[in-house]
mmCIF file of C-alpha atoms (C1' of nucleotides) in Angstrom:
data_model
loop_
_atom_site.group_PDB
_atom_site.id
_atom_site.type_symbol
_atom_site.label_atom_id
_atom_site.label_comp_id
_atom_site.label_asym_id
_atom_site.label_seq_id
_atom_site.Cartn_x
_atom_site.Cartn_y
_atom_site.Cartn_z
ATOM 1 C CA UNK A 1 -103.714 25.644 55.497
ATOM 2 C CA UNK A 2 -100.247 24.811 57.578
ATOM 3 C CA UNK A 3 -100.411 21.555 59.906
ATOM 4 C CA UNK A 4 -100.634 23.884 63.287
ATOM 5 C CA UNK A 5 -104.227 25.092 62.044
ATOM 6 C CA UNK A 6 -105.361 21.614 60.820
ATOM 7 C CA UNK A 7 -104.845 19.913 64.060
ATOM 8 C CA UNK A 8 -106.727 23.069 65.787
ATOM 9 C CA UNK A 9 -109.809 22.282 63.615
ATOM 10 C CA UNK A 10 -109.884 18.961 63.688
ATOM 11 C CA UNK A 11 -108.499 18.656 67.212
ATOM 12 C CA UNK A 12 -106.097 15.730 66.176
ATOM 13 C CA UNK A 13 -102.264 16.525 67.172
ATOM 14 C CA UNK A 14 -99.557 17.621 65.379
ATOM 15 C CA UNK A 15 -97.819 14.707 65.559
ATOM 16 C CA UNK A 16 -100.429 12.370 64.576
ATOM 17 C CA UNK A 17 -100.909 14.232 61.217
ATOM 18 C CA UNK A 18 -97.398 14.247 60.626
ATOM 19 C CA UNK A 19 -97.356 9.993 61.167
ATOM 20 C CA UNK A 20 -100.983 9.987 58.748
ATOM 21 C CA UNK A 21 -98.580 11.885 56.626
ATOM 22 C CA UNK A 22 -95.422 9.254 56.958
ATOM 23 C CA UNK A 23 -98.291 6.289 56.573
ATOM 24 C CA UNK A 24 -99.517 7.795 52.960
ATOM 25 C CA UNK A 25 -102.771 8.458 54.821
ATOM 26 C CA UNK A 26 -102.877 12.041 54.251
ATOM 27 C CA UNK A 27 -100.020 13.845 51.940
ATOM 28 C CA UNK A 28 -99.564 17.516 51.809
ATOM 29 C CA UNK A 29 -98.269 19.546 49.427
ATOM 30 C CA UNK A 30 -95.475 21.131 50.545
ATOM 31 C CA UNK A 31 -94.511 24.905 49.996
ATOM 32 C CA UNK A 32 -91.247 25.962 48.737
ATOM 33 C CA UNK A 33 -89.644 25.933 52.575
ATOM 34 C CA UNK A 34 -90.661 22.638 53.057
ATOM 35 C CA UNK A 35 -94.036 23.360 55.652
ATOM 36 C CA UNK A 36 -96.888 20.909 54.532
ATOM 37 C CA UNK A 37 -99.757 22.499 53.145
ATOM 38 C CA UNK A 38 -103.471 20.992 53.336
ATOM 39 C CA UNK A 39 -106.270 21.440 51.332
ATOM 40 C CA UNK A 40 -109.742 22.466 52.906
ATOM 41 C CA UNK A 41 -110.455 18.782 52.301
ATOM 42 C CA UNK A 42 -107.860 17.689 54.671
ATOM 43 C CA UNK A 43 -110.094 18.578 57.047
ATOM 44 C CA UNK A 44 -113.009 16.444 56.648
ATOM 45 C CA UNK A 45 -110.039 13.901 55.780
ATOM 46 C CA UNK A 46 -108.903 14.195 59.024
ATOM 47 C CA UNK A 47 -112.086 13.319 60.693
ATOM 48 C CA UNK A 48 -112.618 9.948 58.174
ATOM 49 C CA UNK A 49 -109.568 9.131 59.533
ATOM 50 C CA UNK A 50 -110.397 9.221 62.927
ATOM 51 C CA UNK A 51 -113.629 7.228 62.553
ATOM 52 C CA UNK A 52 -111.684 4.652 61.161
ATOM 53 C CA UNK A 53 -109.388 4.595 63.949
ATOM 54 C CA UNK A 54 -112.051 4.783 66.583
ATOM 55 C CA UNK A 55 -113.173 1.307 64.778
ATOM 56 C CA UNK A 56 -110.305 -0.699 65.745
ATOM 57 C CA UNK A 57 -108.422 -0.357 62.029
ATOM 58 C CA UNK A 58 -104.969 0.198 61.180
ATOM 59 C CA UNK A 59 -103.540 2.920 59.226
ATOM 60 C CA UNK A 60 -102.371 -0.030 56.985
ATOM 61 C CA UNK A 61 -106.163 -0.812 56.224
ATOM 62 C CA UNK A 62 -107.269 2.466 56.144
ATOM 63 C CA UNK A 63 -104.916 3.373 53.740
ATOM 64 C CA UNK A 64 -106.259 0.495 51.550
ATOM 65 C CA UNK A 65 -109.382 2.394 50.824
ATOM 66 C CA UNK A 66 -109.144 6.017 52.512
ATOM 67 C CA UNK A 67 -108.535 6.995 48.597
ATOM 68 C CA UNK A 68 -111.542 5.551 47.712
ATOM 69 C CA UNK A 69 -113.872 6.771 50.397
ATOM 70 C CA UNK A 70 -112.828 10.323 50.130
ATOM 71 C CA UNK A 71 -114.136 9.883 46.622
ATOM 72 C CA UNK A 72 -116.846 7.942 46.933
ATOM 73 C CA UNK A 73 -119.678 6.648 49.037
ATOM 74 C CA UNK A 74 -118.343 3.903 51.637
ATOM 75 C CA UNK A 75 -120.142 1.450 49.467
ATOM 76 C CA UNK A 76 -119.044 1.469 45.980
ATOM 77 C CA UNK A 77 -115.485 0.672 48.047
ATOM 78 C CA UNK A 78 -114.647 -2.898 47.373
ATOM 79 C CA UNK A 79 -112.056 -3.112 49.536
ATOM 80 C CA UNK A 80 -114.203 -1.734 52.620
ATOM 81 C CA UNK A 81 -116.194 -4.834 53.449
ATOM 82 C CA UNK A 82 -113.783 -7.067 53.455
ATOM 83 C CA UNK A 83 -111.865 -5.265 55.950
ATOM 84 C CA UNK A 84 -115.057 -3.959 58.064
ATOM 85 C CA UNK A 85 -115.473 -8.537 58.027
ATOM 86 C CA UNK A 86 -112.184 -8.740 59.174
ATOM 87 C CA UNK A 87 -112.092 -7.017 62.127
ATOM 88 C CA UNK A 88 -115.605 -7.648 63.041
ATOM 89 C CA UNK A 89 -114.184 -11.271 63.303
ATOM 90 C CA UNK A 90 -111.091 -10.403 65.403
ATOM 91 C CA UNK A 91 -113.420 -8.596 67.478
ATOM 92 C CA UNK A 92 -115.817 -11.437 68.281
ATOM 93 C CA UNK A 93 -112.812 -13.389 69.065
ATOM 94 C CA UNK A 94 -111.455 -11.199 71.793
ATOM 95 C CA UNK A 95 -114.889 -10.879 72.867
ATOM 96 C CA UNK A 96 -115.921 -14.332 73.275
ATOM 97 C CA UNK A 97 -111.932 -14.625 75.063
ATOM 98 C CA UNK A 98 -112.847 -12.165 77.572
ATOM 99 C CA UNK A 99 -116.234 -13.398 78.283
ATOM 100 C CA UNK A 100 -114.205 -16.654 78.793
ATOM 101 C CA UNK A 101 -111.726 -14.595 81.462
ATOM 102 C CA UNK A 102 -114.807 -12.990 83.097
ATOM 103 C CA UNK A 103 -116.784 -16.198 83.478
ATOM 104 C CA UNK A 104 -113.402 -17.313 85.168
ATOM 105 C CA UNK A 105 -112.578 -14.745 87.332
ATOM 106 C CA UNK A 106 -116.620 -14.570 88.675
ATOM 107 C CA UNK A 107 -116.765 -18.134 89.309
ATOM 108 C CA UNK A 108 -113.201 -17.570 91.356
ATOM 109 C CA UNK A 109 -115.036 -14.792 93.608
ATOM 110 C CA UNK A 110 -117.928 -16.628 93.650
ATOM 111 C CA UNK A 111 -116.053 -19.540 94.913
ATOM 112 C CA UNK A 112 -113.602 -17.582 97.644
ATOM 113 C CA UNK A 113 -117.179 -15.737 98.926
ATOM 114 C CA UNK A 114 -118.577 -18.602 100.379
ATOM 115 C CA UNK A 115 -115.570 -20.293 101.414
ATOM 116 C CA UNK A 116 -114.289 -17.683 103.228
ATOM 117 C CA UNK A 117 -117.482 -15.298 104.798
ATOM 118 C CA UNK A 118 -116.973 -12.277 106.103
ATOM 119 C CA UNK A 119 -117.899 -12.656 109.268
ATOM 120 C CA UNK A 120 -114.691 -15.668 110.049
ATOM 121 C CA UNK A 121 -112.351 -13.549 111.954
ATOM 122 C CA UNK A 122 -109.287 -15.619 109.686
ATOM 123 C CA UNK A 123 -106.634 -13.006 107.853
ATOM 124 C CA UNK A 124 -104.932 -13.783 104.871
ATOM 125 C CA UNK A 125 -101.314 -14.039 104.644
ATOM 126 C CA UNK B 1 -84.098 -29.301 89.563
ATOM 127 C CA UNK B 2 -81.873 -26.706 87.117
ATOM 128 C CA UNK B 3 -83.668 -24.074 84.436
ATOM 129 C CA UNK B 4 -83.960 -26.483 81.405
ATOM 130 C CA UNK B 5 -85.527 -29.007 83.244
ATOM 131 C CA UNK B 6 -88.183 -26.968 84.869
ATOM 132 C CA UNK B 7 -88.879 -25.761 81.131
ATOM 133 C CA UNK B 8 -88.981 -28.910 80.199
ATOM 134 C CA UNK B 9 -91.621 -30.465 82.409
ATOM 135 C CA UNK B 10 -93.804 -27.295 82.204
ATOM 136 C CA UNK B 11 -93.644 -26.267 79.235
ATOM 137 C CA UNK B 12 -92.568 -22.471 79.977
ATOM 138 C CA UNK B 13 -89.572 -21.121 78.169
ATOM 139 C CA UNK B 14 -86.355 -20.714 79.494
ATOM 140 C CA UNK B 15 -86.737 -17.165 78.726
ATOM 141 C CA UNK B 16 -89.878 -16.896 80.634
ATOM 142 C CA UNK B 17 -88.210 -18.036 84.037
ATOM 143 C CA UNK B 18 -85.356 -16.171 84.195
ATOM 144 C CA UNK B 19 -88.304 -13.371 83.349
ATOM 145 C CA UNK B 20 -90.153 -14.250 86.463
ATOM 146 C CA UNK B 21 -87.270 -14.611 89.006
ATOM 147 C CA UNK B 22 -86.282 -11.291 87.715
ATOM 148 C CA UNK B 23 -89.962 -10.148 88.803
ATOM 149 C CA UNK B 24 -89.893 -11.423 91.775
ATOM 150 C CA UNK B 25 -92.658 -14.094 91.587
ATOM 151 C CA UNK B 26 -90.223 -17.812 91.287
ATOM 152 C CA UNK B 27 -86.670 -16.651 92.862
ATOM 153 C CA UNK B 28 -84.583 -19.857 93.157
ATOM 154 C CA UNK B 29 -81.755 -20.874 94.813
ATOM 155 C CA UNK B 30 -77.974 -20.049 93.180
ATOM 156 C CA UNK B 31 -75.372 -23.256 92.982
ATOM 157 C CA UNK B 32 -71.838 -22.240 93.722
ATOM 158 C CA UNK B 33 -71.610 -22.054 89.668
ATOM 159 C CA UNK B 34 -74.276 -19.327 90.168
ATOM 160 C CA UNK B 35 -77.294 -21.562 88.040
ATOM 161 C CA UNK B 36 -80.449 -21.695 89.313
ATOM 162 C CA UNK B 37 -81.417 -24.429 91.452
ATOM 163 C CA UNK B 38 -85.671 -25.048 91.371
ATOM 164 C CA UNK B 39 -87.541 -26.804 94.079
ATOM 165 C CA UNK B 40 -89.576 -29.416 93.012
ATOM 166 C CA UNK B 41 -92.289 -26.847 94.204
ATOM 167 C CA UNK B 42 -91.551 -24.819 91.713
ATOM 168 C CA UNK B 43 -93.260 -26.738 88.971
ATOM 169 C CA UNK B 44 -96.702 -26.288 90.477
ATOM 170 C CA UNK B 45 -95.866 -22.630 90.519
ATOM 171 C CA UNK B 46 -95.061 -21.984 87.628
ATOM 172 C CA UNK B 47 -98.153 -23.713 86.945
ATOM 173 C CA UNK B 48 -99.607 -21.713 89.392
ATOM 174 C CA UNK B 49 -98.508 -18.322 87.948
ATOM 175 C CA UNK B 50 -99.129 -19.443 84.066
ATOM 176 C CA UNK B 51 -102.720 -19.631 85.185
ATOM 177 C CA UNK B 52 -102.712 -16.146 86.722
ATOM 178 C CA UNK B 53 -101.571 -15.135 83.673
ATOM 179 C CA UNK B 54 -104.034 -16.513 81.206
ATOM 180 C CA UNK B 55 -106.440 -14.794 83.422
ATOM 181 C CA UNK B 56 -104.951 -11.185 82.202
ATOM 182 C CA UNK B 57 -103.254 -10.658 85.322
ATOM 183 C CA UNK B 58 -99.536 -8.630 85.593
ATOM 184 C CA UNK B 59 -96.735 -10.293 87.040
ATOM 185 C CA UNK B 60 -96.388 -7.357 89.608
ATOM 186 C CA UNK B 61 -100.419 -8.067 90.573
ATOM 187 C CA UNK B 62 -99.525 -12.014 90.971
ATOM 188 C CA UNK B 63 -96.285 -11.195 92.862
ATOM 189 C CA UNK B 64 -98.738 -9.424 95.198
ATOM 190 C CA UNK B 65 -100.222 -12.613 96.629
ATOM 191 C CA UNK B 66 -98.447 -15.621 94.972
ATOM 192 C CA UNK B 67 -96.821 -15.910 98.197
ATOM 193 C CA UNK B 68 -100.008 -16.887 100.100
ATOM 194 C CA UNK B 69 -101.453 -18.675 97.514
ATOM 195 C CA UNK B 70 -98.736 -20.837 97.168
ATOM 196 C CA UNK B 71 -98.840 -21.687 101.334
ATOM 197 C CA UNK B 72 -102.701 -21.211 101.713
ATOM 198 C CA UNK B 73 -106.416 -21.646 100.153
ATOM 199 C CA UNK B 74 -106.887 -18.685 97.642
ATOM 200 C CA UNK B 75 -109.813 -17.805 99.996
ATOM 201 C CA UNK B 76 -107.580 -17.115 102.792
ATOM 202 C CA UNK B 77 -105.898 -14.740 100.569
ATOM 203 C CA UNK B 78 -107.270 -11.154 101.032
ATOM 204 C CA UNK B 79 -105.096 -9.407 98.166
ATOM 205 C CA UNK B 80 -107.021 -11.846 95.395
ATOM 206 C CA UNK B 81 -110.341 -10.542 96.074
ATOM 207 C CA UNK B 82 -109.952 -6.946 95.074
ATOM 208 C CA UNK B 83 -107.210 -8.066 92.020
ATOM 209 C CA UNK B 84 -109.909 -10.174 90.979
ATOM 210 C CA UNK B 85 -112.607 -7.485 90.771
ATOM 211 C CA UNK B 86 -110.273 -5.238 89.610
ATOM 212 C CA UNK B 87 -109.075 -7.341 86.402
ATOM 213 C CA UNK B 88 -113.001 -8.101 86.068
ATOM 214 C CA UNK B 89 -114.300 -4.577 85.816
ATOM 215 C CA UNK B 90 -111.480 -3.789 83.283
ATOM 216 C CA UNK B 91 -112.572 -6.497 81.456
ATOM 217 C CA UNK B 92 -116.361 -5.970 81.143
ATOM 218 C CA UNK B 93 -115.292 -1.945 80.170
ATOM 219 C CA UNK B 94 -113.238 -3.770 77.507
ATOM 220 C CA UNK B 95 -116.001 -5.862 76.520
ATOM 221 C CA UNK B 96 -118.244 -3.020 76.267
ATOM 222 C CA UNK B 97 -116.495 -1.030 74.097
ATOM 223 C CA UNK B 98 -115.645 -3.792 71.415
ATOM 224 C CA UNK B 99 -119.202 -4.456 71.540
ATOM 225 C CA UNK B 100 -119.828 -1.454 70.723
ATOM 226 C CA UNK B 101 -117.580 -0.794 67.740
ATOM 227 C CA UNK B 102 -119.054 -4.597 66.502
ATOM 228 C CA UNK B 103 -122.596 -3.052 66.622
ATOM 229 C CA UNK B 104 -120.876 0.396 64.509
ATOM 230 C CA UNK B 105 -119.118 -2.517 62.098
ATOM 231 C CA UNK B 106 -122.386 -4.739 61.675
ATOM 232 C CA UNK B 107 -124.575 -1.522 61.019
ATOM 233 C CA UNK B 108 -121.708 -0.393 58.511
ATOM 234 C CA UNK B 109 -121.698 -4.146 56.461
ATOM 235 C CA UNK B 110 -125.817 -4.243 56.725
ATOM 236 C CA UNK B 111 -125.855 -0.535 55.358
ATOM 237 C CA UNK B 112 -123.421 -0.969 52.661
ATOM 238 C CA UNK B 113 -125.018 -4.262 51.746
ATOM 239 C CA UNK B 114 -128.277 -3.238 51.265
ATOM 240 C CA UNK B 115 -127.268 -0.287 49.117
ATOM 241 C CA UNK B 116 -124.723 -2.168 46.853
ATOM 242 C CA UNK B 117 -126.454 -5.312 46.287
ATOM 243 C CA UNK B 118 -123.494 -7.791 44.526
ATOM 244 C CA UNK B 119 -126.191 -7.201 41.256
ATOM 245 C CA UNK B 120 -125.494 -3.908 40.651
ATOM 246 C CA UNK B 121 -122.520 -3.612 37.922
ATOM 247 C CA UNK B 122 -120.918 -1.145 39.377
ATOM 248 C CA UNK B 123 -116.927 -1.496 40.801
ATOM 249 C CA UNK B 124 -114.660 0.404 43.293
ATOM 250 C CA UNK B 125 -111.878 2.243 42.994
ATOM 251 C "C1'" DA C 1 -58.394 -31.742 75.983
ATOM 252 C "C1'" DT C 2 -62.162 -31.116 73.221
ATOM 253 C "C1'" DA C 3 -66.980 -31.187 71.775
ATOM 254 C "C1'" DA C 4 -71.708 -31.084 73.064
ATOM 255 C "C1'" DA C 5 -74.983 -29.624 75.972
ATOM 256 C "C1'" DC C 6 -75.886 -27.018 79.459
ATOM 257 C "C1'" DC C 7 -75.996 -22.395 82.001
ATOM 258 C "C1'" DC C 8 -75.225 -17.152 82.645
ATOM 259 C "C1'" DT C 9 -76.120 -11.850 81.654
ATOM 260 C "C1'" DG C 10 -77.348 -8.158 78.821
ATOM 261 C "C1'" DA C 11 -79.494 -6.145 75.049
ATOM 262 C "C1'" DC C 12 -82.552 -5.424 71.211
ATOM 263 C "C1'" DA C 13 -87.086 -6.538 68.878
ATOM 264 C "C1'" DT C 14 -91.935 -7.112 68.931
ATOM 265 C "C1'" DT C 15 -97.263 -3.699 68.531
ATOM 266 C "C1'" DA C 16 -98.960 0.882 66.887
ATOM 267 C "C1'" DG C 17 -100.234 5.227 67.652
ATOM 268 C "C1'" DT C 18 -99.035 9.097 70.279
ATOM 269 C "C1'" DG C 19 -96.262 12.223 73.529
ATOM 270 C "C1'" DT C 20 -92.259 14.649 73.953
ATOM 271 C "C1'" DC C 21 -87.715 16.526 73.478
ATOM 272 C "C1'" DA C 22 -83.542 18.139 70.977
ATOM 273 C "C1'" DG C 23 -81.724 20.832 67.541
ATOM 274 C "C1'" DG C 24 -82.666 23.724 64.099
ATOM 275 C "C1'" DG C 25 -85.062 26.553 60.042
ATOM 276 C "C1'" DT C 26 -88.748 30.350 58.745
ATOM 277 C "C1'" DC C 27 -91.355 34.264 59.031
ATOM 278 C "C1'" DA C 28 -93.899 38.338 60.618
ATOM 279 C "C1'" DA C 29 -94.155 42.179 63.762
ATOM 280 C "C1'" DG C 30 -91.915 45.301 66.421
ATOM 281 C "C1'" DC D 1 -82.218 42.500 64.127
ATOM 282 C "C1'" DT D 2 -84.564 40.361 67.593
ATOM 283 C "C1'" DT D 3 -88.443 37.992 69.621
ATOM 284 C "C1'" DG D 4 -92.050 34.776 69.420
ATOM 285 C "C1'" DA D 5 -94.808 31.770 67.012
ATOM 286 C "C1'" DC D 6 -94.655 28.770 63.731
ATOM 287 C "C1'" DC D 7 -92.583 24.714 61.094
ATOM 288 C "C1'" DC D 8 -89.123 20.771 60.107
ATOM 289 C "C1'" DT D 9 -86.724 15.949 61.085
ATOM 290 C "C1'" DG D 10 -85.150 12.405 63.979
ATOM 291 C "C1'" DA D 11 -85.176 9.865 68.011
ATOM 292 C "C1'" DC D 12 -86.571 7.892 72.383
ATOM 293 C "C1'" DA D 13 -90.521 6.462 75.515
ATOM 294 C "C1'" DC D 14 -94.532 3.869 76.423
ATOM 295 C "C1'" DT D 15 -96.988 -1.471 77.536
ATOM 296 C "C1'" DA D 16 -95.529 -6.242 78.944
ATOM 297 C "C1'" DA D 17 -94.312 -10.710 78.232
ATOM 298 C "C1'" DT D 18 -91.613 -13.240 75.219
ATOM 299 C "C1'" DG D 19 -88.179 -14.432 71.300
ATOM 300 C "C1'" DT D 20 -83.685 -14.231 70.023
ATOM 301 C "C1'" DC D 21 -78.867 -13.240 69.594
ATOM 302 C "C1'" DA D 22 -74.144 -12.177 71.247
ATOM 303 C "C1'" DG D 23 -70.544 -13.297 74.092
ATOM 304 C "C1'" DG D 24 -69.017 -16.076 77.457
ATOM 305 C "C1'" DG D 25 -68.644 -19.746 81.526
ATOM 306 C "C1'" DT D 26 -69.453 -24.905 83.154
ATOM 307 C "C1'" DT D 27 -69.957 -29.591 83.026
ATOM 308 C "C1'" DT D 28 -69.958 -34.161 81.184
ATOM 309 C "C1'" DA D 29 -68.523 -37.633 78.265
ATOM 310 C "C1'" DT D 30 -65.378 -39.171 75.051
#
DNA sequence: ATAAACCCTGACATTAGTGTCAGGGTCAAG
DNA sequence: CTTGACCCTGACACTAATGTCAGGGTTTAT
């Protein structure tokens, strides 16, 4: 199938198959006037992808196993774990930073609430 | 006090204060050579803004009340309230969905873990 | 007067995936 | 042969604060 009816069955846009394509995540044939051609398989491809995507990885990482996965079950993968540890990691670090932020910014509120009640007829600036 | 030495005593990058006179938020006075000429103010407000900006606030939100802040109590402030809560429901949305992709990562690593078990002889890719 | 140490502006790069446009080729149906 | 629906590549935009470089002025001390 040609890119236009890949990215109506999978829903993903044009361009983004064209960049999966430029990133070595997904590579087309080509036909002999240079239009890419996908496989059925692209398809369910496509949505791997995605899922990937939707958990915070890079089309760098993804790349590192996609192969892999498309052949295999997630586990026998080698490369997956590590990567799924990785980010995990980088998540609980942004996590516990903006739990820091938000334990911040609530004692701030908290703090300007009572100092300055509603009912004191003062304006700000 | 000229550019350097403001950098100097807090810390903030050269760069970063010509950034922030551009935005509006630390606009010093010109000599007739046409440097900038800081208060002695201005270190506490650059101060001032740095912490604003740890806090994930823009430079166009903490141009919005700087100004007061800088004369007044925050709590006399009425543009900090709503920034605040604003900046804090953006970051418990944030929070919320990385906690949900680590709960999709954790339930990936405990699935694959338990079905690969590091005795099993078996590689990937 | 020259060198060192300042200062100035303007511009490009950084992240990473996607949108969008320009300019152009291909192909099928009429 | 023309129209419309495809497809191609390349390039700029976006976010937002900061780094960095180019090219050039100023000041201070020797």
């Amino acid at each position: 199938m040609k890119i236009g009816e890949l990215s109506a069955r999978t829903g993903v846009s044009i361009r983004s198959l064209r960049y999966y394509d430029k990133q070595g995540l997904l590579t087309p044939t080509r036909l002999e006037n240079g239009y890419r051609e996908y496989s059925p398989f692209a398809e369910q491809q496509v949505r791997t992808i995605q899922l990937y995507l939707n958990l915070g990885l890079s089309t760098e990482q993804i790349a590192g196993f996609l192969h892999c996965v498309m052949k295999n079950k997630e586990a026998f993968c080698k490369e997956v774990v590590p990567v799924y540890r990785e980010k995990l990691a980088e998540i609980e670090e942004q996590i516990a930073l903006l739990s820091a932020v938000k334990s911040n910014l609530e004692e701030r509120i908290r703090s300007i609430m009572e100092e300055d009640p509603p009912n004191q007829p003062l304006g700000g600036e």
